[in-house]
Amino acid sequence: MDAVGACAAAAVGAGKVHAATLRDLGRQAYAPVWHAMQRFTDARDDATTDELWVVEHDPVFTLGQAGKDEHVLAPGDIPVLHVDRGGQVTYHGPGQIVVYPLLDLRRLGIGVRDYVCRIEQAIIDTLDEWNIVAERLEGAPGVYVGGAKIAALGIRVRRGCSFHGLAFNVSLDLEPFHRINPCGYAGMQVTSVLDLGGPSGIAAVKPVLLSHLARQFGLDLRDDPGLPDLTMRP
């Protein structure tokens, strides 16, 4: 069975339901949120409740640990950050839903490959709500519609716990993707829910995506209006 087929078989939400905290951070700069999830992951223990953070970021390009500067073609006035997730370069900006699942994968009984599969399946199922047919591509993590990327994944697992996550293009300006080789692929096409005839804003898409993520990971999401500590520290 190829990797796509293995995902299709693995990505089924079932089993025990786990409580998890949902935090909607609104719109935030990238770096403070990045450092906050690092601190959360470093400080957690076996009893720490899992969390999902949802955010829209100010415009930024991020390069993963193995990211090559050559894939950033012409950033212009958009900052470029080297970060500690997997993957190459991507763009974040308003109109894109970013979700950071801060999960204890060991406690959930999920391996890294299964974790990626379940995120992809949640996005595929979300798009199906608007009759948008999405798929995986062999060797290129993420979700695609007609060969164009609509969602990127960049993850990190430390001591069995996940951070970083997914970026789902809903209604953002796609022009900045022309300034990079998205995910390290020259000429890769990028699309959005809006361009495919879906909703014009993230408010309609966000609860659907969160519901499908909760189903895939067996989570009972409980809203908490409190924000993580977003102060920048030396």
Coordinates of N, CA and C in Angstrom, one line a residue:
M1 N 0.8 -1.2 0.0 CA 0.0 0.0 0.0 C 0.9 1.2 0.0
D2 N 0.6 2.2 -0.9 CA 1.4 3.4 -0.9 C 1.0 4.3 0.3
A3 N 1.7 5.5 0.4 CA 1.5 6.3 1.6 C 0.1 6.9 1.6
V4 N -0.4 7.3 0.4 CA -1.7 7.9 0.3 C -2.8 6.8 0.7
G5 N -2.6 5.6 0.3 CA -3.5 4.5 0.7 C -3.4 4.3 2.1
A6 N -2.2 4.3 2.7 CA -2.1 4.0 4.1 C -2.8 5.1 4.9
C7 N -2.7 6.4 4.5 CA -3.4 7.4 5.1 C -4.9 7.2 5.1
A8 N -5.4 6.8 4.0 CA -6.9 6.6 3.8 C -7.3 5.5 4.8
A9 N -6.5 4.5 5.0 CA -6.9 3.5 6.0 C -6.7 3.9 7.4
A10 N -5.7 4.8 7.7 CA -5.4 5.1 9.1 C -6.3 6.3 9.6
A11 N -6.6 7.2 8.8 CA -7.2 8.4 9.3 C -8.7 8.3 9.6
V12 N -9.0 7.6 10.7 CA -10.4 7.4 11.2 C -10.4 7.7 12.6
G13 N -11.2 8.7 13.0 CA -11.3 9.1 14.4 C -12.1 8.0 15.2
A14 N -11.6 7.5 16.2 CA -12.3 6.5 17.0 C -11.7 6.3 18.4
G15 N -12.4 5.6 19.3 CA -11.8 5.3 20.6 C -12.2 6.3 21.6
K16 N -11.4 6.4 22.7 CA -11.7 7.2 23.9 C -11.7 8.7 23.5
V17 N -12.6 9.4 24.1 CA -12.6 10.9 23.9 C -11.8 11.6 25.0
H18 N -10.9 12.5 24.6 CA -10.1 13.2 25.5 C -10.5 14.7 25.6
A19 N -10.5 15.2 26.8 CA -10.8 16.7 26.9 C -9.5 17.5 26.4
A20 N -9.8 18.6 25.7 CA -8.7 19.4 25.2 C -9.2 20.9 25.2
T21 N -8.3 21.8 25.5 CA -8.6 23.2 25.6 C -8.4 23.8 24.2
L22 N -9.4 24.6 23.8 CA -9.4 25.4 22.6 C -9.2 26.8 22.9
R23 N -8.1 27.4 22.3 CA -7.9 28.8 22.4 C -7.8 29.5 21.1
D24 N -8.7 30.5 20.9 CA -8.7 31.3 19.7 C -7.9 32.6 20.0
L25 N -6.7 32.7 19.3 CA -5.8 33.8 19.6 C -6.1 35.0 18.8
G26 N -7.0 34.9 17.8 CA -7.3 36.1 17.0 C -6.1 36.3 16.0
R27 N -5.8 37.5 15.7 CA -4.7 37.8 14.8 C -3.5 38.2 15.7
Q28 N -2.3 37.5 15.4 CA -1.1 37.7 16.1 C 0.1 37.7 15.2
A29 N 1.2 38.3 15.7 CA 2.5 38.2 15.0 C 2.9 36.7 15.2
Y30 N 3.8 36.2 14.3 CA 4.1 34.8 14.4 C 5.1 34.5 15.5
A31 N 6.1 35.3 15.7 CA 7.2 34.9 16.7 C 6.7 34.7 18.1
P32 N 5.8 35.6 18.7 CA 5.4 35.4 20.0 C 4.6 34.1 20.2
V33 N 3.8 33.7 19.2 CA 3.0 32.5 19.3 C 3.9 31.3 19.2
W34 N 4.9 31.4 18.3 CA 5.9 30.3 18.2 C 6.6 30.0 19.5
H35 N 7.1 31.1 20.1 CA 7.8 30.9 21.4 C 6.9 30.4 22.5
A36 N 5.6 30.9 22.5 CA 4.7 30.4 23.5 C 4.4 28.9 23.4
M37 N 4.3 28.4 22.2 CA 4.0 27.0 22.0 C 5.3 26.2 22.4
Q38 N 6.5 26.7 22.1 CA 7.7 26.0 22.6 C 7.7 25.9 24.1
R39 N 7.4 27.0 24.8 CA 7.3 27.0 26.3 C 6.3 26.1 26.8
F40 N 5.1 26.1 26.1 CA 4.1 25.1 26.6 C 4.5 23.7 26.5
T41 N 5.2 23.4 25.3 CA 5.6 22.0 25.1 C 6.7 21.6 26.1
D42 N 7.6 22.5 26.3 CA 8.8 22.2 27.2 C 8.3 22.0 28.7
A43 N 7.2 22.8 29.1 CA 6.8 22.7 30.5 C 5.8 21.6 30.8
R44 N 5.2 21.0 29.7 CA 4.1 20.1 30.0 C 4.6 18.8 30.5
D45 N 3.7 18.1 31.2 CA 4.0 16.8 31.8 C 2.9 15.8 31.4
D46 N 2.9 14.6 32.0 CA 2.0 13.6 31.6 C 0.5 14.0 31.9
A47 N 0.4 14.9 32.8 CA -1.0 15.3 33.2 C -1.5 16.5 32.5
T48 N -0.7 17.2 31.7 CA -1.1 18.4 31.0 C -2.2 18.2 30.0
T49 N -3.2 19.0 30.1 CA -4.3 18.9 29.2 C -3.9 19.3 27.8
D50 N -4.2 18.6 26.7 CA -3.9 19.0 25.4 C -4.6 20.3 25.0
E51 N -4.0 21.0 24.1 CA -4.6 22.3 23.6 C -4.6 22.4 22.1
L52 N -5.6 23.1 21.5 CA -5.5 23.5 20.1 C -5.5 25.0 20.1
W53 N -4.5 25.6 19.5 CA -4.5 27.1 19.3 C -4.9 27.4 17.9
V54 N -5.8 28.3 17.7 CA -6.2 28.8 16.4 C -5.8 30.3 16.2
V55 N -5.3 30.6 15.1 CA -4.7 32.0 15.0 C -4.7 32.4 13.5
E56 N -4.8 33.7 13.2 CA -4.4 34.3 12.0 C -3.1 35.0 12.2
H57 N -2.1 34.9 11.3 CA -0.9 35.6 11.5 C -0.7 36.8 10.7
D58 N 0.0 37.8 11.2 CA 0.4 38.9 10.4 C 1.3 38.3 9.2
P59 N 1.4 39.0 8.1 CA 2.2 38.4 7.0 C 3.6 38.0 7.4
V60 N 4.0 36.8 7.0 CA 5.4 36.3 7.4 C 5.7 35.1 6.5
F61 N 6.9 34.9 6.1 CA 7.4 33.7 5.5 C 8.2 32.9 6.6
T62 N 7.9 31.6 6.7 CA 8.7 30.8 7.6 C 9.4 29.7 6.9
L63 N 10.6 29.5 7.3 CA 11.5 28.4 6.8 C 11.7 27.3 7.9
G64 N 11.4 26.1 7.5 CA 11.6 25.0 8.5 C 13.0 24.7 8.7
Q65 N 13.3 23.7 9.6 CA 14.6 23.4 10.0 C 15.6 23.1 8.8
A66 N 15.0 22.4 7.8 CA 15.9 22.1 6.7 C 15.6 23.0 5.5
G67 N 15.0 24.1 5.8 CA 14.6 25.1 4.8 C 15.8 25.7 4.1
K68 N 15.7 25.9 2.8 CA 16.8 26.5 2.1 C 16.4 27.9 1.7
D69 N 17.4 28.9 1.9 CA 17.1 30.3 1.6 C 16.8 30.5 0.1
E70 N 17.3 29.6 -0.7 CA 17.1 29.7 -2.1 C 15.7 29.6 -2.6
H71 N 14.8 29.1 -1.7 CA 13.4 29.0 -2.0 C 12.6 30.2 -1.7
V72 N 13.3 31.2 -1.0 CA 12.7 32.5 -0.8 C 13.2 33.4 -1.9
L73 N 12.4 33.7 -2.9 CA 12.8 34.3 -4.1 C 12.9 35.9 -4.0
A74 N 11.8 36.5 -3.5 CA 11.7 37.9 -3.4 C 10.8 38.3 -2.3
P75 N 11.2 38.2 -1.1 CA 10.3 38.5 0.1 C 9.8 39.9 0.2
G76 N 10.5 40.8 -0.4 CA 10.1 42.2 -0.3 C 10.0 42.7 1.1
D77 N 8.8 43.2 1.5 CA 8.6 43.8 2.8 C 8.1 42.8 3.8
I78 N 8.0 41.5 3.4 CA 7.5 40.5 4.3 C 8.6 39.8 5.0
P79 N 8.6 39.8 6.4 CA 9.8 39.2 7.1 C 9.9 37.7 6.9
V80 N 11.1 37.2 7.0 CA 11.4 35.8 6.8 C 12.0 35.3 8.2
L81 N 11.4 34.2 8.7 CA 11.8 33.6 10.0 C 12.3 32.2 9.8
H82 N 13.4 31.8 10.3 CA 13.8 30.4 10.4 C 13.3 29.8 11.7
V83 N 12.5 28.7 11.6 CA 11.8 28.2 12.7 C 12.1 26.7 12.9
D84 N 11.6 26.1 13.9 CA 12.0 24.7 14.3 C 11.0 23.7 13.9
R85 N 10.2 23.9 12.9 CA 9.3 22.9 12.4 C 9.9 22.1 11.2
G86 N 9.2 21.1 10.8 CA 9.7 20.4 9.6 C 9.2 21.2 8.3
G87 N 9.7 20.8 7.2 CA 9.3 21.4 5.9 C 10.2 22.5 5.5
Q88 N 9.8 23.1 4.3 CA 10.6 24.2 3.7 C 10.0 25.5 4.0
V89 N 9.7 26.3 3.0 CA 9.2 27.6 3.2 C 7.7 27.7 2.9
T90 N 7.0 28.5 3.7 CA 5.6 28.8 3.4 C 5.3 30.2 3.8
Y91 N 4.0 30.6 3.5 CA 3.6 32.0 3.8 C 2.4 31.9 4.8
H92 N 2.4 32.8 5.8 CA 1.2 33.0 6.6 C 0.7 34.4 6.5
G93 N -0.6 34.6 6.5 CA -1.2 35.9 6.4 C -2.6 35.9 6.8
P94 N -3.2 37.1 6.9 CA -4.7 37.2 7.2 C -5.5 36.5 6.2
G95 N -6.6 35.8 6.6 CA -7.4 35.0 5.8 C -7.0 33.6 5.7
Q96 N -6.0 33.2 6.4 CA -5.5 31.8 6.5 C -5.7 31.3 7.9
I97 N -6.4 30.2 8.1 CA -6.5 29.6 9.4 C -5.3 28.8 9.7
V98 N -4.6 29.1 10.8 CA -3.5 28.3 11.3 C -4.0 27.7 12.6
V99 N -3.7 26.4 12.7 CA -4.1 25.6 13.9 C -2.8 24.9 14.4
Y100 N -2.6 25.1 15.7 CA -1.4 24.4 16.3 C -2.0 23.4 17.3
P101 N -2.0 22.1 16.9 CA -2.4 21.1 17.9 C -1.2 20.7 18.8
L102 N -1.5 21.0 20.1 CA -0.5 20.8 21.1 C -0.9 19.5 21.9
L103 N -0.6 18.4 21.3 CA -1.1 17.1 21.7 C 0.0 16.2 22.2
D104 N -0.4 15.4 23.2 CA 0.5 14.3 23.7 C 0.1 13.1 22.8
L105 N 0.9 12.8 21.8 CA 0.6 11.8 20.9 C 0.7 10.4 21.5
R106 N 1.6 10.3 22.5 CA 1.7 9.0 23.2 C 0.4 8.6 24.0
R107 N -0.1 9.7 24.6 CA -1.4 9.5 25.4 C -2.5 9.1 24.4
L108 N -2.5 9.7 23.2 CA -3.6 9.5 22.3 C -3.3 8.2 21.5
G109 N -2.1 7.6 21.6 CA -1.8 6.3 20.9 C -1.7 6.5 19.4
I110 N -1.1 7.7 19.1 CA -1.0 8.1 17.6 C 0.5 8.2 17.3
G111 N 1.0 7.6 16.2 CA 2.3 7.9 15.7 C 2.4 9.1 14.8
V112 N 3.5 9.5 14.4 CA 3.7 10.7 13.7 C 3.0 10.6 12.3
R113 N 3.2 9.5 11.6 CA 2.6 9.3 10.3 C 1.0 9.4 10.4
D114 N 0.5 8.7 11.4 CA -0.9 8.8 11.6 C -1.4 10.2 12.0
Y115 N -0.6 10.9 12.8 CA -0.9 12.3 13.1 C -1.1 13.1 11.9
V116 N -0.1 13.0 11.0 CA -0.2 13.8 9.7 C -1.4 13.4 8.9
C117 N -1.7 12.1 8.8 CA -2.8 11.6 8.1 C -4.1 12.2 8.6
R118 N -4.3 12.2 9.9 CA -5.5 12.7 10.5 C -5.7 14.2 10.3
I119 N -4.6 15.0 10.3 CA -4.8 16.4 10.0 C -5.2 16.6 8.6
E120 N -4.6 15.9 7.7 CA -4.9 16.0 6.3 C -6.4 15.6 6.1
Q121 N -6.8 14.5 6.7 CA -8.2 14.0 6.5 C -9.2 15.0 7.1
A122 N -8.9 15.7 8.2 CA -9.8 16.7 8.7 C -10.0 17.9 7.7
I123 N -8.9 18.2 7.0 CA -9.0 19.3 6.0 C -9.8 18.8 4.8
I124 N -9.5 17.6 4.4 CA -10.3 17.0 3.2 C -11.8 17.0 3.5
D125 N -12.1 16.6 4.8 CA -13.5 16.5 5.1 C -14.1 17.9 5.3
T126 N -13.4 18.8 5.7 CA -13.9 20.2 5.8 C -14.2 20.7 4.4
L127 N -13.3 20.5 3.5 CA -13.6 21.0 2.1 C -14.8 20.3 1.5
D128 N -15.0 19.1 1.9 CA -16.1 18.3 1.3 C -17.5 19.0 1.7
E129 N -17.5 19.7 2.8 CA -18.7 20.4 3.3 C -19.2 21.4 2.2
W130 N -18.3 21.9 1.4 CA -18.6 22.8 0.3 C -18.4 22.2 -1.1
N131 N -18.5 20.8 -1.1 CA -18.4 20.1 -2.3 C -17.1 20.4 -3.1
I132 N -16.0 20.6 -2.3 CA -14.7 20.8 -2.9 C -13.9 19.5 -2.7
V133 N -13.5 18.9 -3.8 CA -12.9 17.6 -3.7 C -11.4 17.8 -3.6
A134 N -10.9 17.3 -2.5 CA -9.4 17.5 -2.2 C -8.8 16.2 -2.0
E135 N -7.4 16.2 -2.1 CA -6.7 14.9 -2.0 C -5.3 15.2 -1.5
R136 N -4.6 14.1 -1.2 CA -3.2 14.1 -0.9 C -2.4 13.8 -2.1
L137 N -1.1 14.2 -2.1 CA -0.2 13.9 -3.2 C 0.9 13.1 -2.6
E138 N 1.3 12.1 -3.3 CA 2.4 11.2 -2.8 C 3.7 12.0 -2.7
G139 N 4.3 11.9 -1.5 CA 5.6 12.6 -1.3 C 5.6 14.1 -1.0
A140 N 4.4 14.6 -0.9 CA 4.2 16.1 -0.7 C 3.1 16.3 0.3
P141 N 3.5 16.3 1.6 CA 2.5 16.4 2.7 C 1.7 17.7 2.5
G142 N 0.4 17.6 2.9 CA -0.5 18.7 2.7 C -1.8 18.3 2.0
V143 N -2.6 19.2 1.6 CA -3.9 18.9 0.9 C -4.0 19.8 -0.3
Y144 N -4.5 19.1 -1.4 CA -4.4 19.7 -2.7 C -5.8 19.6 -3.4
V145 N -6.1 20.6 -4.2 CA -7.3 20.6 -5.1 C -6.9 20.8 -6.5
G146 N -7.1 19.8 -7.3 CA -6.7 19.9 -8.7 C -5.2 20.2 -8.9
G147 N -4.4 19.6 -8.0 CA -3.0 19.8 -8.1 C -2.4 21.1 -7.4
A148 N -3.3 22.0 -7.0 CA -2.9 23.2 -6.3 C -3.1 23.1 -4.8
K149 N -2.1 23.6 -4.1 CA -2.0 23.4 -2.6 C -3.0 24.3 -1.9
I150 N -3.8 23.8 -1.0 CA -4.7 24.6 -0.3 C -4.4 24.6 1.2
A151 N -3.6 23.6 1.6 CA -3.2 23.6 3.1 C -1.9 23.0 3.2
A152 N -1.0 23.6 4.0 CA 0.3 23.1 4.2 C 0.5 22.6 5.7
L153 N 1.3 21.6 5.8 CA 1.6 21.1 7.2 C 3.1 21.3 7.5
G154 N 3.4 21.7 8.7 CA 4.7 21.8 9.2 C 4.7 21.5 10.6
I155 N 5.2 20.3 11.1 CA 5.1 19.9 12.4 C 6.4 19.7 13.1
R156 N 6.3 19.5 14.4 CA 7.5 19.2 15.3 C 6.9 18.3 16.4
V157 N 7.6 17.3 16.7 CA 7.3 16.4 17.8 C 8.5 16.3 18.8
R158 N 8.2 16.7 20.0 CA 9.3 16.7 21.0 C 8.8 15.9 22.2
R159 N 9.6 14.9 22.7 CA 9.2 14.0 23.8 C 7.7 13.5 23.6
G160 N 7.4 13.2 22.4 CA 6.1 12.6 22.1 C 5.0 13.6 22.0
C161 N 5.3 14.9 22.1 CA 4.2 15.9 22.0 C 4.4 16.8 20.8
S162 N 3.3 17.1 20.2 CA 3.3 17.9 18.9 C 3.2 19.4 19.2
F163 N 3.8 20.1 18.3 CA 3.6 21.6 18.2 C 3.8 22.0 16.7
H164 N 3.7 23.3 16.4 CA 3.5 23.7 15.1 C 2.2 23.0 14.5
G165 N 2.0 23.0 13.2 CA 0.7 22.4 12.8 C 0.4 22.7 11.3
L166 N -0.8 23.3 11.1 CA -1.4 23.4 9.7 C -1.7 24.8 9.4
A167 N -1.7 25.1 8.1 CA -2.1 26.4 7.6 C -3.0 26.2 6.4
F168 N -4.3 26.7 6.5 CA -5.4 26.4 5.6 C -5.8 27.7 4.9
N169 N -5.6 27.7 3.6 CA -5.9 28.9 2.9 C -7.4 29.1 2.7
V170 N -8.0 30.1 3.3 CA -9.4 30.3 3.2 C -9.7 31.5 2.2
S171 N -9.3 32.7 2.6 CA -9.6 33.9 1.8 C -8.5 34.9 1.8
L172 N -7.3 34.4 1.8 CA -6.1 35.2 1.9 C -5.7 35.7 0.5
D173 N -4.9 36.7 0.5 CA -4.2 37.2 -0.8 C -3.1 36.2 -1.1
L174 N -3.2 35.6 -2.2 CA -2.2 34.5 -2.6 C -1.0 35.1 -3.2
E175 N -0.9 36.4 -3.5 CA 0.3 37.0 -4.2 C 1.6 36.6 -3.5
P176 N 1.7 36.7 -2.2 CA 3.0 36.4 -1.6 C 3.5 35.0 -1.9
F177 N 2.7 34.0 -2.3 CA 3.2 32.7 -2.6 C 4.0 32.7 -3.9
H178 N 3.8 33.8 -4.7 CA 4.6 33.9 -5.9 C 6.1 34.4 -5.6
R179 N 6.3 34.8 -4.4 CA 7.6 35.3 -4.0 C 8.5 34.2 -3.4
I180 N 7.9 32.9 -3.3 CA 8.7 31.8 -2.8 C 8.4 30.6 -3.7
N181 N 9.2 29.5 -3.5 CA 8.9 28.2 -4.0 C 8.1 27.5 -2.9
P182 N 6.7 27.5 -2.9 CA 6.0 27.0 -1.8 C 6.4 25.6 -1.4
C183 N 6.7 25.4 -0.1 CA 7.1 24.1 0.4 C 8.3 23.5 -0.4
G184 N 9.1 24.4 -1.0 CA 10.3 24.0 -1.7 C 10.1 23.5 -3.1
Y185 N 8.9 23.7 -3.7 CA 8.6 23.2 -5.0 C 8.4 24.4 -6.0
A186 N 9.4 24.6 -6.9 CA 9.3 25.7 -7.9 C 8.0 25.6 -8.7
G187 N 7.3 26.6 -8.8 CA 6.1 26.6 -9.7 C 4.9 26.0 -9.1
M188 N 4.9 25.6 -7.9 CA 3.7 25.0 -7.3 C 2.6 26.0 -7.2
Q189 N 1.4 25.6 -7.7 CA 0.2 26.4 -7.6 C -0.4 26.3 -6.3
V190 N -1.0 27.4 -5.8 CA -1.6 27.5 -4.5 C -3.0 28.1 -4.7
T191 N -4.0 27.6 -4.0 CA -5.3 28.0 -4.1 C -5.9 28.3 -2.7
S192 N -7.2 28.7 -2.7 CA -7.9 29.0 -1.5 C -9.3 28.5 -1.5
V193 N -10.0 28.4 -0.4 CA -11.4 28.1 -0.4 C -12.2 29.1 -1.1
L194 N -12.0 30.3 -1.0 CA -12.7 31.4 -1.7 C -12.6 31.2 -3.2
D195 N -11.4 31.0 -3.7 CA -11.2 30.9 -5.1 C -11.9 29.6 -5.7
L196 N -12.2 28.7 -4.8 CA -12.8 27.5 -5.3 C -14.3 27.5 -5.1
G197 N -14.9 28.7 -4.8 CA -16.3 28.9 -4.6 C -16.8 28.7 -3.2
G198 N -16.0 28.5 -2.3 CA -16.4 28.4 -0.9 C -16.6 29.7 -0.2
P199 N -16.8 29.7 1.2 CA -17.1 30.9 1.9 C -16.0 32.0 1.7
S200 N -16.4 33.2 1.9 CA -15.5 34.3 1.7 C -14.8 34.8 3.0
G201 N -15.0 34.1 4.1 CA -14.3 34.5 5.3 C -14.0 33.2 6.2
I202 N -13.1 33.4 7.1 CA -12.7 32.2 7.9 C -13.8 31.9 9.0
A203 N -14.7 32.9 9.3 CA -15.7 32.6 10.4 C -16.5 31.4 10.1
A204 N -16.9 31.2 8.8 CA -17.7 30.1 8.4 C -16.9 28.8 8.4
V205 N -15.6 28.8 8.1 CA -14.8 27.6 7.9 C -14.2 27.1 9.2
K206 N -13.9 28.0 10.1 CA -13.2 27.7 11.3 C -13.9 26.6 12.2
P207 N -15.2 26.8 12.5 CA -15.8 25.8 13.3 C -15.9 24.4 12.7
V208 N -16.1 24.4 11.3 CA -16.1 23.1 10.6 C -14.8 22.4 10.7
L209 N -13.7 23.1 10.5 CA -12.4 22.5 10.6 C -12.1 22.0 12.0
L210 N -12.5 22.8 13.0 CA -12.2 22.4 14.3 C -13.0 21.1 14.7
S211 N -14.3 21.1 14.2 CA -15.1 19.9 14.4 C -14.5 18.6 13.8
H212 N -13.9 18.8 12.6 CA -13.3 17.6 12.0 C -12.0 17.2 12.7
L213 N -11.2 18.2 13.1 CA -10.0 17.9 13.8 C -10.4 17.2 15.1
A214 N -11.4 17.6 15.8 CA -11.8 17.0 17.1 C -12.2 15.5 16.8
R215 N -12.9 15.3 15.8 CA -13.4 13.9 15.5 C -12.2 13.1 15.1
Q216 N -11.2 13.6 14.3 CA -10.1 12.7 14.0 C -9.2 12.3 15.2
F217 N -9.1 13.2 16.2 CA -8.2 13.0 17.3 C -9.0 12.5 18.5
G218 N -10.3 12.4 18.4 CA -11.1 12.0 19.6 C -11.0 13.0 20.7
L219 N -11.2 14.3 20.4 CA -11.1 15.4 21.4 C -12.4 16.0 21.7
D220 N -12.7 16.3 22.9 CA -13.8 17.1 23.4 C -13.2 18.5 23.6
L221 N -13.4 19.4 22.6 CA -12.9 20.7 22.7 C -13.7 21.7 23.6
R222 N -13.0 22.3 24.5 CA -13.6 23.2 25.5 C -13.0 24.6 25.4
D223 N -13.8 25.5 25.0 CA -13.3 26.9 24.8 C -12.7 27.5 26.0
D224 N -11.6 28.2 25.9 CA -11.0 29.0 27.0 C -10.6 30.3 26.4
P225 N -11.2 31.4 26.9 CA -10.9 32.7 26.3 C -9.5 33.2 26.7
G226 N -8.9 32.6 27.6 CA -7.6 33.0 28.0 C -6.5 32.8 26.9
L227 N -5.6 33.8 26.8 CA -4.5 33.6 25.8 C -3.2 33.1 26.5
P228 N -2.4 32.4 25.8 CA -1.1 32.0 26.3 C -0.3 33.2 26.5
D229 N 0.8 33.1 27.3 CA 1.8 34.2 27.5 C 2.5 34.5 26.2
L230 N 2.2 35.6 25.6 CA 2.7 36.0 24.3 C 3.9 37.0 24.4
T231 N 4.4 37.2 25.6 CA 5.5 38.1 25.7 C 6.7 37.5 25.1
M232 N 7.5 38.4 24.4 CA 8.8 38.0 23.9 C 9.8 38.0 25.0
R233 N 10.7 37.0 25.0 CA 11.7 36.9 26.1 C 13.0 36.7 25.4
P234 N 14.1 37.2 26.1 CA 15.4 37.0 25.5 C 15.9 35.5 25.5

